Short mmCIF file of C-alpha atoms in Angstrom, two decimals:
data_model
loop_
_atom_site.label_atom_id
_atom_site.label_comp_id
_atom_site.label_asym_id
_atom_site.label_seq_id
_atom_site.Cartn_x
_atom_site.Cartn_y
_atom_site.Cartn_z
CA MET A 1 25.51 34.40 36.78
CA ASN A 2 29.21 35.27 37.08
CA LYS A 3 31.20 34.11 34.08
CA ARG A 4 33.77 32.31 36.17
CA ILE A 5 30.97 30.32 37.79
CA LEU A 6 29.87 29.39 34.28
CA PHE A 7 33.39 28.22 33.53
CA GLY A 8 33.33 26.20 36.73
CA LEU A 9 30.12 24.52 35.65
CA ALA A 10 31.70 23.85 32.28
CA ALA A 11 34.68 22.25 33.96
CA SER A 12 32.33 20.05 35.95
CA CYS A 13 30.71 19.07 32.68
CA LEU A 14 34.12 18.11 31.33
CA LEU A 15 34.62 15.85 34.35
CA GLY A 16 31.31 14.13 33.70
CA LEU A 17 29.47 15.74 36.60
CA CYS A 18 26.62 17.00 34.45
CA GLY A 19 24.75 15.81 31.42
CA CYS A 20 26.68 17.54 28.65
CA ALA A 21 27.40 15.66 25.47
CA PRO A 22 31.01 14.50 25.02
CA ARG A 23 33.30 16.48 22.82
CA SER A 24 35.01 15.02 19.78
CA GLY A 25 38.41 14.84 21.44
CA GLU A 26 40.22 16.59 18.57
CA PRO A 27 42.94 17.70 18.80
CA GLY A 28 44.47 15.40 21.41
CA LYS A 29 45.89 16.62 24.68
CA ASP A 30 49.47 16.25 23.49
CA GLU A 31 48.91 18.59 20.57
CA ARG A 32 49.09 22.35 20.61
CA PRO A 33 45.54 23.70 20.13
CA PRO A 34 45.08 25.25 16.70
CA ASN A 35 44.83 28.92 15.95
CA ILE A 36 41.35 30.02 14.89
CA VAL A 37 40.58 32.80 12.43
CA PHE A 38 36.95 33.67 11.77
CA ILE A 39 36.49 36.07 8.84
CA LEU A 40 33.04 37.61 8.57
CA ALA A 41 31.89 39.58 5.54
CA ASP A 42 29.01 42.03 5.94
CA ASP A 43 25.91 41.54 3.75
CA LEU A 44 27.59 39.13 1.32
CA GLY A 45 24.99 36.89 -0.32
CA TYR A 46 24.99 33.11 -0.73
CA GLY A 47 25.62 33.56 -4.46
CA ASP A 48 28.26 36.31 -4.31
CA LEU A 49 31.33 34.05 -4.53
CA GLY A 50 32.50 32.15 -7.58
CA SER A 51 32.54 28.91 -5.61
CA TYR A 52 28.84 29.43 -4.90
CA GLY A 53 27.89 30.25 -8.49
CA GLN A 54 28.79 33.92 -8.97
CA LYS A 55 29.53 34.75 -12.62
CA LYS A 56 30.34 38.48 -12.66
CA VAL A 57 32.37 39.26 -9.54
CA GLU A 58 35.89 37.81 -9.41
CA THR A 59 36.78 36.03 -6.15
CA PRO A 60 39.79 33.85 -7.02
CA ARG A 61 41.32 33.62 -3.54
CA LEU A 62 38.11 32.66 -1.76
CA ASP A 63 37.38 30.18 -4.54
CA ARG A 64 40.86 28.73 -4.05
CA MET A 65 40.24 28.62 -0.30
CA ALA A 66 37.17 26.49 -1.02
CA GLU A 67 39.15 24.26 -3.39
CA GLU A 68 41.82 23.74 -0.72
CA GLY A 69 39.30 23.18 2.05
CA MET A 70 35.63 22.51 2.73
CA ARG A 71 32.63 24.37 1.30
CA PHE A 72 29.39 24.14 3.27
CA THR A 73 26.11 24.35 1.36
CA GLN A 74 23.65 24.38 4.27
CA PHE A 75 25.18 26.75 6.80
CA TYR A 76 23.20 29.59 8.36
CA ALA A 77 23.84 33.00 9.84
CA GLY A 78 22.61 33.83 13.31
CA SER A 79 20.10 36.35 11.99
CA THR A 80 19.04 38.22 8.89
CA VAL A 81 20.58 41.49 10.13
CA CYS A 82 23.86 42.50 11.69
CA ALA A 83 23.82 42.80 15.47
CA PRO A 84 21.72 39.76 16.40
CA SER A 85 23.65 37.60 13.95
CA ARG A 86 26.86 38.60 15.71
CA SER A 87 25.28 38.04 19.11
CA VAL A 88 24.44 34.46 18.13
CA LEU A 89 27.99 34.00 16.81
CA MET A 90 29.58 35.26 20.01
CA THR A 91 27.26 33.67 22.60
CA GLY A 92 26.33 30.29 21.09
CA GLN A 93 22.64 30.98 21.74
CA HIS A 94 20.01 31.18 19.01
CA LEU A 95 17.69 34.14 18.54
CA GLY A 96 15.07 32.84 20.95
CA ARG A 97 17.60 33.07 23.78
CA THR A 98 20.51 35.37 22.95
CA TYR A 99 20.41 38.81 24.59
CA ILE A 100 20.71 40.92 21.42
CA ARG A 101 17.87 40.04 19.03
CA GLY A 102 17.79 43.09 16.77
CA ASN A 103 19.77 46.11 15.61
CA SER A 104 19.87 48.64 18.45
CA LYS A 105 22.19 50.45 20.83
CA ASN A 106 21.89 47.64 23.36
CA GLY A 107 25.09 45.76 24.14
CA LEU A 108 26.16 42.50 25.70
CA ARG A 109 26.11 42.36 29.50
CA ASP A 110 28.82 41.30 31.91
CA GLN A 111 27.07 37.96 32.46
CA ASP A 112 26.98 37.13 28.74
CA LEU A 113 29.68 34.57 27.95
CA THR A 114 31.44 34.98 24.59
CA VAL A 115 33.58 32.72 22.43
CA ALA A 116 36.46 35.11 23.05
CA GLU A 117 36.18 34.69 26.81
CA LEU A 118 36.09 30.93 26.50
CA LEU A 119 39.24 30.92 24.38
CA GLN A 120 40.93 33.55 26.52
CA GLU A 121 40.35 31.30 29.53
CA ALA A 122 41.88 28.43 27.54
CA GLY A 123 45.11 30.39 26.99
CA TYR A 124 44.46 31.97 23.59
CA ALA A 125 45.50 35.46 22.58
CA THR A 126 42.26 37.02 21.38
CA GLY A 127 41.85 39.87 18.92
CA LEU A 128 38.97 41.54 17.13
CA VAL A 129 39.53 43.63 14.04
CA GLY A 130 36.55 45.23 12.31
CA LYS A 131 32.91 45.76 13.22
CA TRP A 132 31.57 44.81 16.65
CA GLY A 133 27.99 46.14 16.96
CA LEU A 134 27.40 44.58 20.40
CA GLY A 135 28.33 47.41 22.75
CA GLN A 136 28.74 51.17 22.65
CA GLU A 137 31.67 53.23 23.90
CA ARG A 138 32.22 53.10 27.68
CA SER A 139 29.74 50.23 28.11
CA GLU A 140 30.31 46.75 29.49
CA GLY A 141 29.55 45.40 26.02
CA ILE A 142 32.75 46.60 24.33
CA PRO A 143 35.11 43.89 23.01
CA THR A 144 37.88 44.45 25.56
CA ARG A 145 35.34 43.74 28.31
CA GLN A 146 33.95 40.71 26.47
CA GLY A 147 37.07 38.58 26.15
CA PHE A 148 39.18 40.29 23.49
CA ASP A 149 42.71 41.29 24.45
CA THR A 150 42.85 43.77 21.58
CA PHE A 151 40.34 45.58 19.38
CA PHE A 152 40.63 47.85 16.37
CA GLY A 153 37.67 48.99 14.32
CA TYR A 154 34.08 50.12 14.77
CA LEU A 155 31.87 49.70 17.82
CA ASP A 156 28.74 51.35 16.46
CA GLN A 157 26.89 49.94 13.44
CA ARG A 158 26.04 53.32 11.89
CA HIS A 159 29.66 54.38 12.32
CA ALA A 160 30.63 51.23 10.40
CA HIS A 161 28.57 52.38 7.41
CA ASN A 162 31.21 55.06 6.80
CA TYR A 163 34.29 53.67 5.04
CA TYR A 164 36.09 57.03 5.41
CA PRO A 165 35.41 57.91 9.06
CA THR A 166 37.20 60.55 11.10
CA PHE A 167 38.16 57.95 13.72
CA LEU A 168 38.26 54.27 14.56
CA ILE A 169 38.47 52.66 18.00
CA ARG A 170 41.63 51.03 19.32
CA GLY A 171 41.02 49.24 22.59
CA GLU A 172 38.67 51.68 24.29
CA GLU A 173 39.94 54.94 22.77
CA ARG A 174 39.21 56.84 19.56
CA VAL A 175 42.06 57.00 17.05
CA PRO A 176 41.78 60.01 14.70
CA LEU A 177 41.97 59.54 10.92
CA LYS A 178 42.65 62.08 8.17
CA ASN A 179 39.23 61.92 6.53
CA VAL A 180 36.81 64.86 6.66
CA VAL A 181 33.13 64.15 7.36
CA PRO A 182 30.91 67.26 7.46
CA ASP A 183 27.73 66.98 9.55
CA GLU A 184 29.17 63.89 11.21
CA GLY A 185 26.84 62.02 13.55
CA LYS A 186 27.76 61.63 17.20
CA ASP A 187 28.81 58.03 16.61
CA GLY A 188 30.93 58.87 13.56
CA ASP A 189 28.40 58.15 10.84
CA GLY A 190 28.16 60.29 7.73
CA THR A 191 29.71 60.74 4.29
CA ALA A 192 33.26 61.98 3.82
CA THR A 193 34.13 64.86 1.49
CA GLU A 194 37.88 64.31 1.88
CA ARG A 195 38.72 60.62 1.53
CA VAL A 196 42.25 59.82 2.64
CA GLU A 197 42.22 56.64 4.73
CA TYR A 198 39.98 53.71 3.72
CA SER A 199 38.96 51.85 6.88
CA HIS A 200 38.93 48.40 5.29
CA ASP A 201 42.57 48.75 4.24
CA LEU A 202 43.58 49.84 7.75
CA MET A 203 41.78 46.89 9.29
CA ALA A 204 43.24 44.41 6.82
CA GLU A 205 46.75 45.52 7.81
CA GLU A 206 45.84 45.34 11.49
CA ALA A 207 44.71 41.74 11.09
CA LEU A 208 48.00 40.75 9.45
CA GLU A 209 49.93 42.44 12.21
CA PHE A 210 47.94 40.59 14.88
CA ILE A 211 48.90 37.29 13.26
CA ARG A 212 52.57 38.28 13.09
CA ARG A 213 52.57 39.25 16.78
CA HIS A 214 50.98 35.99 17.86
CA ARG A 215 52.56 33.62 15.39
CA ASP A 216 53.63 31.28 18.19
CA GLY A 217 49.95 30.85 19.12
CA PRO A 218 47.49 29.82 20.04
CA PHE A 219 45.44 32.80 18.90
CA PHE A 220 41.85 33.61 18.00
CA LEU A 221 41.35 36.36 15.43
CA TYR A 222 37.83 37.54 14.71
CA LEU A 223 38.12 39.58 11.51
CA ALA A 224 34.72 41.22 11.11
CA LEU A 225 34.97 43.09 7.81
CA THR A 226 32.51 45.79 6.79
CA ILE A 227 32.63 44.90 3.08
CA PRO A 228 30.29 44.80 1.15
CA HIS A 229 27.86 46.71 3.40
CA ALA A 230 26.75 50.05 1.97
CA ASN A 231 27.20 53.46 3.52
CA ASN A 232 23.48 54.04 3.99
CA GLU A 233 24.07 57.73 4.67
CA ALA A 234 25.55 58.21 1.17
CA GLY A 235 22.36 57.45 -0.73
CA ASP A 236 22.88 55.83 -4.14
CA GLU A 237 26.65 56.35 -3.82
CA GLY A 238 26.90 54.07 -0.82
CA MET A 239 29.17 51.40 -2.28
CA GLU A 240 32.29 53.25 -1.13
CA VAL A 241 35.62 51.98 -2.46
CA PRO A 242 38.86 53.78 -3.43
CA ASP A 243 38.62 52.65 -7.07
CA TYR A 244 36.66 50.29 -9.27
CA GLY A 245 39.72 48.21 -10.11
CA ALA A 246 39.11 45.56 -12.78
CA TYR A 247 35.51 46.73 -13.13
CA GLN A 248 36.29 50.34 -14.14
CA GLY A 249 35.58 49.75 -17.83
CA ARG A 250 32.47 47.61 -17.38
CA ASP A 251 29.19 48.89 -18.78
CA TRP A 252 27.55 48.60 -15.37
CA PRO A 253 25.82 51.04 -13.01
CA ARG A 254 28.28 52.73 -10.65
CA PRO A 255 26.91 50.96 -7.53
CA ALA A 256 27.44 47.61 -9.25
CA LYS A 257 31.05 48.51 -10.06
CA GLY A 258 31.53 49.61 -6.47
CA PHE A 259 30.04 46.44 -5.06
CA ALA A 260 32.17 44.20 -7.27
CA ALA A 261 35.31 46.18 -6.48
CA MET A 262 34.61 45.90 -2.75
CA VAL A 263 34.16 42.14 -2.92
CA SER A 264 37.28 41.65 -5.01
CA ARG A 265 39.25 43.86 -2.62
CA MET A 266 38.09 41.71 0.28
CA ASP A 267 38.96 38.58 -1.69
CA ALA A 268 42.51 39.79 -2.25
CA ASP A 269 42.96 40.56 1.45
CA VAL A 270 41.73 37.11 2.46
CA GLY A 271 44.40 35.83 0.08
CA ARG A 272 47.03 37.96 1.80
CA LEU A 273 46.03 36.51 5.15
CA LEU A 274 46.25 32.93 3.89
CA ASP A 275 49.60 33.68 2.27
CA LEU A 276 50.93 35.09 5.54
CA LEU A 277 49.93 31.96 7.45
CA GLN A 278 51.84 29.90 4.91
CA GLU A 279 54.83 32.25 4.98
CA LEU A 280 54.98 31.97 8.80
CA ASP A 281 54.65 28.18 8.47
CA ILE A 282 51.57 28.09 10.69
CA ASP A 283 48.87 27.43 8.09
CA ASP A 284 48.74 23.73 9.04
CA ARG A 285 47.87 24.64 12.62
CA THR A 286 45.41 27.40 11.81
CA LEU A 287 41.73 26.86 11.06
CA VAL A 288 40.39 29.71 8.93
CA LEU A 289 36.63 30.07 8.59
CA PHE A 290 34.90 32.50 6.22
CA SER A 291 31.26 33.51 6.15
CA SER A 292 28.78 36.42 5.98
CA ASP A 293 26.54 37.85 8.69
CA ASN A 294 23.33 37.63 6.62
CA GLY A 295 21.99 37.67 3.09
CA PRO A 296 22.63 40.31 0.41
CA HIS A 297 21.44 43.89 0.79
CA ARG A 298 19.52 46.35 -1.37
CA GLU A 299 21.08 49.54 0.01
CA GLY A 300 23.40 52.30 -1.10
CA GLY A 301 22.21 52.02 -4.70
CA HIS A 302 23.06 48.30 -4.88
CA ASP A 303 20.71 45.92 -6.70
CA PRO A 304 21.33 42.31 -5.57
CA ASP A 305 19.47 41.02 -8.62
CA PHE A 306 22.20 42.41 -10.88
CA PHE A 307 24.64 39.80 -9.53
CA ASP A 308 22.03 37.17 -8.59
CA SER A 309 23.44 37.57 -5.10
CA ASN A 310 21.07 35.11 -3.44
CA GLY A 311 21.59 32.44 -6.11
CA PRO A 312 18.78 29.87 -6.08
CA LEU A 313 17.38 31.12 -2.77
CA ARG A 314 14.34 33.24 -1.99
CA GLY A 315 14.76 36.53 -0.17
CA ILE A 316 17.54 38.85 0.90
CA LYS A 317 18.64 40.68 4.06
CA ARG A 318 15.70 41.18 6.46
CA ASP A 319 13.92 38.07 5.19
CA LEU A 320 13.77 34.78 7.09
CA TYR A 321 13.52 32.87 3.84
CA GLU A 322 16.73 31.09 2.85
CA GLY A 323 18.21 34.02 0.95
CA GLY A 324 18.23 36.12 4.11
CA ILE A 325 19.92 33.60 6.39
CA ARG A 326 21.70 30.85 4.40
CA VAL A 327 25.27 32.05 3.85
CA PRO A 328 28.54 30.95 2.27
CA PHE A 329 30.75 29.11 4.75
CA ILE A 330 34.27 27.92 3.94
CA ALA A 331 36.74 26.08 6.19
CA HIS A 332 40.49 25.96 5.44
CA TRP A 333 42.97 23.93 7.48
CA PRO A 334 45.74 22.25 5.44
CA GLY A 335 46.40 18.68 6.47
CA ARG A 336 43.28 18.48 8.64
CA VAL A 337 40.36 19.59 6.46
CA ALA A 338 40.40 17.57 3.24
CA ALA A 339 40.78 19.69 0.12
CA GLY A 340 37.93 20.01 -2.33
CA THR A 341 35.24 18.70 -0.01
CA VAL A 342 31.63 19.84 0.06
CA SER A 343 29.54 19.38 3.20
CA GLU A 344 25.76 19.34 3.50
CA HIS A 345 25.98 19.49 7.30
CA VAL A 346 23.29 21.81 8.65
CA GLY A 347 24.96 24.21 11.06
CA TYR A 348 24.82 27.86 12.07
CA PHE A 349 26.76 30.66 13.73
CA GLY A 350 25.90 29.50 17.24
CA ASP A 351 28.06 26.43 16.65
CA LEU A 352 31.27 28.44 16.81
CA MET A 353 31.19 28.30 20.62
CA ALA A 354 31.14 24.50 20.86
CA THR A 355 33.58 24.16 17.96
CA ALA A 356 36.05 26.56 19.58
CA ALA A 357 35.75 24.73 22.90
CA ASP A 358 36.34 21.43 21.11
CA LEU A 359 39.44 22.69 19.35
CA ALA A 360 40.81 24.30 22.52
CA ASP A 361 40.26 21.04 24.46
CA SER A 362 37.97 23.01 26.73
CA ALA A 363 34.46 22.33 27.98
CA VAL A 364 31.30 23.49 26.28
CA PRO A 365 29.46 25.73 28.75
CA PRO A 366 26.00 24.50 29.68
CA ASP A 367 22.68 25.92 28.48
CA LEU A 368 23.80 26.72 24.95
CA ASP A 369 22.39 26.05 21.49
CA SER A 370 25.78 25.04 20.12
CA ILE A 371 27.12 21.83 18.56
CA SER A 372 30.74 21.36 17.51
CA PHE A 373 31.23 20.73 13.80
CA VAL A 374 34.81 19.51 14.30
CA PRO A 375 33.83 15.94 13.29
CA THR A 376 32.60 17.28 9.95
CA LEU A 377 35.79 19.28 9.47
CA LEU A 378 37.94 16.22 10.15
CA GLY A 379 35.99 13.94 7.82
CA LYS A 380 34.17 12.00 10.52
CA PRO A 381 30.50 12.52 9.68
CA GLU A 382 29.55 9.42 11.66
CA ASP A 383 30.57 11.30 14.83
CA GLN A 384 28.73 14.50 13.94
CA ARG A 385 25.80 15.45 16.15
CA GLU A 386 22.92 17.28 14.48
CA HIS A 387 20.56 19.99 15.64
CA PRO A 388 16.95 18.91 16.11
CA TYR A 389 16.13 22.35 14.70
CA LEU A 390 17.58 25.79 13.99
CA TYR A 391 15.59 28.86 14.99
CA TRP A 392 15.33 32.54 14.06
CA GLU A 393 13.08 35.43 15.00
CA PHE A 394 12.95 38.97 13.62
CA TYR A 395 11.31 42.10 15.02
CA GLU A 396 11.16 44.38 11.98
CA ARG A 397 8.59 44.51 9.16
CA GLY A 398 5.79 43.20 11.34
CA SER A 399 7.99 40.42 12.84
CA ALA A 400 8.58 36.80 11.83
CA GLN A 401 9.87 33.46 13.07
CA ALA A 402 11.53 30.61 11.19
CA ILE A 403 12.49 27.00 11.90
CA ARG A 404 14.73 24.59 9.97
CA SER A 405 14.18 20.99 11.06
CA GLY A 406 15.51 18.27 8.77
CA LYS A 407 14.14 18.90 5.30
CA TRP A 408 11.39 21.15 6.63
CA LYS A 409 11.56 24.93 6.70
CA ALA A 410 8.76 26.93 8.33
CA VAL A 411 8.17 30.68 8.37
CA ARG A 412 5.58 32.38 10.57
CA LYS A 413 4.52 36.01 10.03
CA PRO A 414 3.81 37.74 12.36
CA MET A 415 5.67 35.85 15.05
CA LEU A 416 3.77 33.98 17.74
CA THR A 417 0.34 34.46 16.15
CA GLY A 418 0.57 34.33 12.36
CA PRO A 419 -0.09 31.42 10.00
CA ILE A 420 2.76 28.96 9.46
CA GLU A 421 4.17 28.51 5.96
CA LEU A 422 5.86 25.17 5.33
CA TYR A 423 8.43 24.24 2.67
CA ASP A 424 10.25 21.02 1.82
CA LEU A 425 13.79 22.25 1.10
CA SER A 426 14.80 18.91 -0.39
CA ALA A 427 12.31 19.46 -3.22
CA ASP A 428 11.78 23.24 -3.10
CA LEU A 429 14.99 25.08 -2.34
CA GLY A 430 13.48 28.35 -3.55
CA GLU A 431 10.57 28.11 -1.07
CA GLU A 432 8.00 28.64 -3.81
CA ASN A 433 5.32 26.17 -2.69
CA ASP A 434 3.73 26.47 0.74
CA ILE A 435 2.62 22.92 1.56
CA ALA A 436 1.32 23.59 5.07
CA PRO A 437 -2.32 22.71 4.25
CA ALA A 438 -1.29 19.22 3.09
CA ASN A 439 0.99 18.55 6.08
CA LEU A 440 -0.93 19.58 9.17
CA ASP A 441 0.88 17.04 11.36
CA VAL A 442 4.24 18.61 10.49
CA VAL A 443 2.80 22.09 11.06
CA SER A 444 1.66 21.00 14.51
CA GLU A 445 5.15 19.76 15.35
CA ILE A 446 6.68 22.99 14.04
CA GLU A 447 4.28 25.03 16.16
CA SER A 448 5.49 23.20 19.25
CA LEU A 449 9.11 23.86 18.30
CA LEU A 450 8.39 27.57 17.83
CA GLU A 451 6.89 27.75 21.30
CA THR A 452 9.86 25.88 22.78
CA ALA A 453 12.49 27.98 21.02
CA HIS A 454 11.12 31.43 21.82
CA ARG A 455 11.97 32.71 25.27
CA PRO A 456 10.27 36.09 25.97
CA SER A 457 12.57 39.08 26.44
CA PRO A 458 11.73 42.45 27.99
CA LEU A 459 13.92 44.13 25.37
CA TRP A 460 12.37 42.48 22.32
CA GLN A 461 8.61 42.57 22.00
CA PRO A 462 6.73 41.51 18.88
CA PRO A 463 4.68 44.35 17.37
CA SER A 464 1.13 44.40 18.69
CA GLY A 465 -1.97 44.61 16.55
#
């Protein structure tokens, strides 16, 4: 369906001509809609920030962001790996429905509606800085054909592994850099032998410049950082960073120093962004959200156990247990989001679409798996709608499905046909005790939800046999 037809249907919904749920009504029509900044780390675990229990890595600015805003304890990524998590974030559809359900070269289609297009239609300047992963060069899936006015960064996921690439993409064209990468892959992946320009630093500056250009707003900035993902092509030296900073003298393995230095570098740049908003006197009309695309990784020589990166949770990246999908999520909006608050609201990446529509005083497009969390942000939990369930599916390692419904968490391996494991997260956050045999009625309900949530896709087939 044409995207403008979708917007027309959404407008009808706004006028009460279809059965969509009402929006929260914040902000009011007489107010300027707020700027929205969504900062996404790459492979940062639930326990990798000080505000979430980290003891070894220093993250003072993100911890301060949490102190000045709201810290969510039950927020979930779209997936347990990169591309599908970002597809859920951009389209407001969970993994049983969104077009991109795994890491691949597939990209979004023209008919796929994104958050950026919704906000662009509502009058926002839209910019993406960082890693996209939802469309290759010259395809209809590239950011500038999916609602972003400007783009600077990586299109390809393997290219994004390389922190010292020979080029980045600006708009739809390659921009050469001074790094040297022998045996470079066709998409720019590889390991540099001459390291001159660190991509994260270039992208951090680009993000600040976008904010300066659009200070009068409203704007939507999607800052999709590559830190702390490893350069998988660099083997055990994959935690690429210009220097180890405060961790240089630590008696740690080199990958651990690299990981910590990357996270602290990111932390400092988030601080620079928040400082700029304050300097421009627009922090009180800018909602800044921070999260990670999935759980912590064990790549590039990094050992997530060294930092207890998943905290009290079971599993890491590529697991559908909590450690693979529950992520840090911080909201900062001075004067609107109460400082020092902690929310147990159960939400996920797909909710960005409805939240953005709510904030832009626009309509939520129909047929989405998205609920605005604006009431939670504004301290109105009585107005907050809840998901009947959250859903994930995964096509690697034999495949799996997962459901979160109330206190219940279910995991099925392999998907569609395997036995269902059941956990009570209120009593067993670490998912140590499978209580399915003692709760067959709940298992039956979960099985029905799994069948409802999964919509077959010709691109994504569960492994046979």
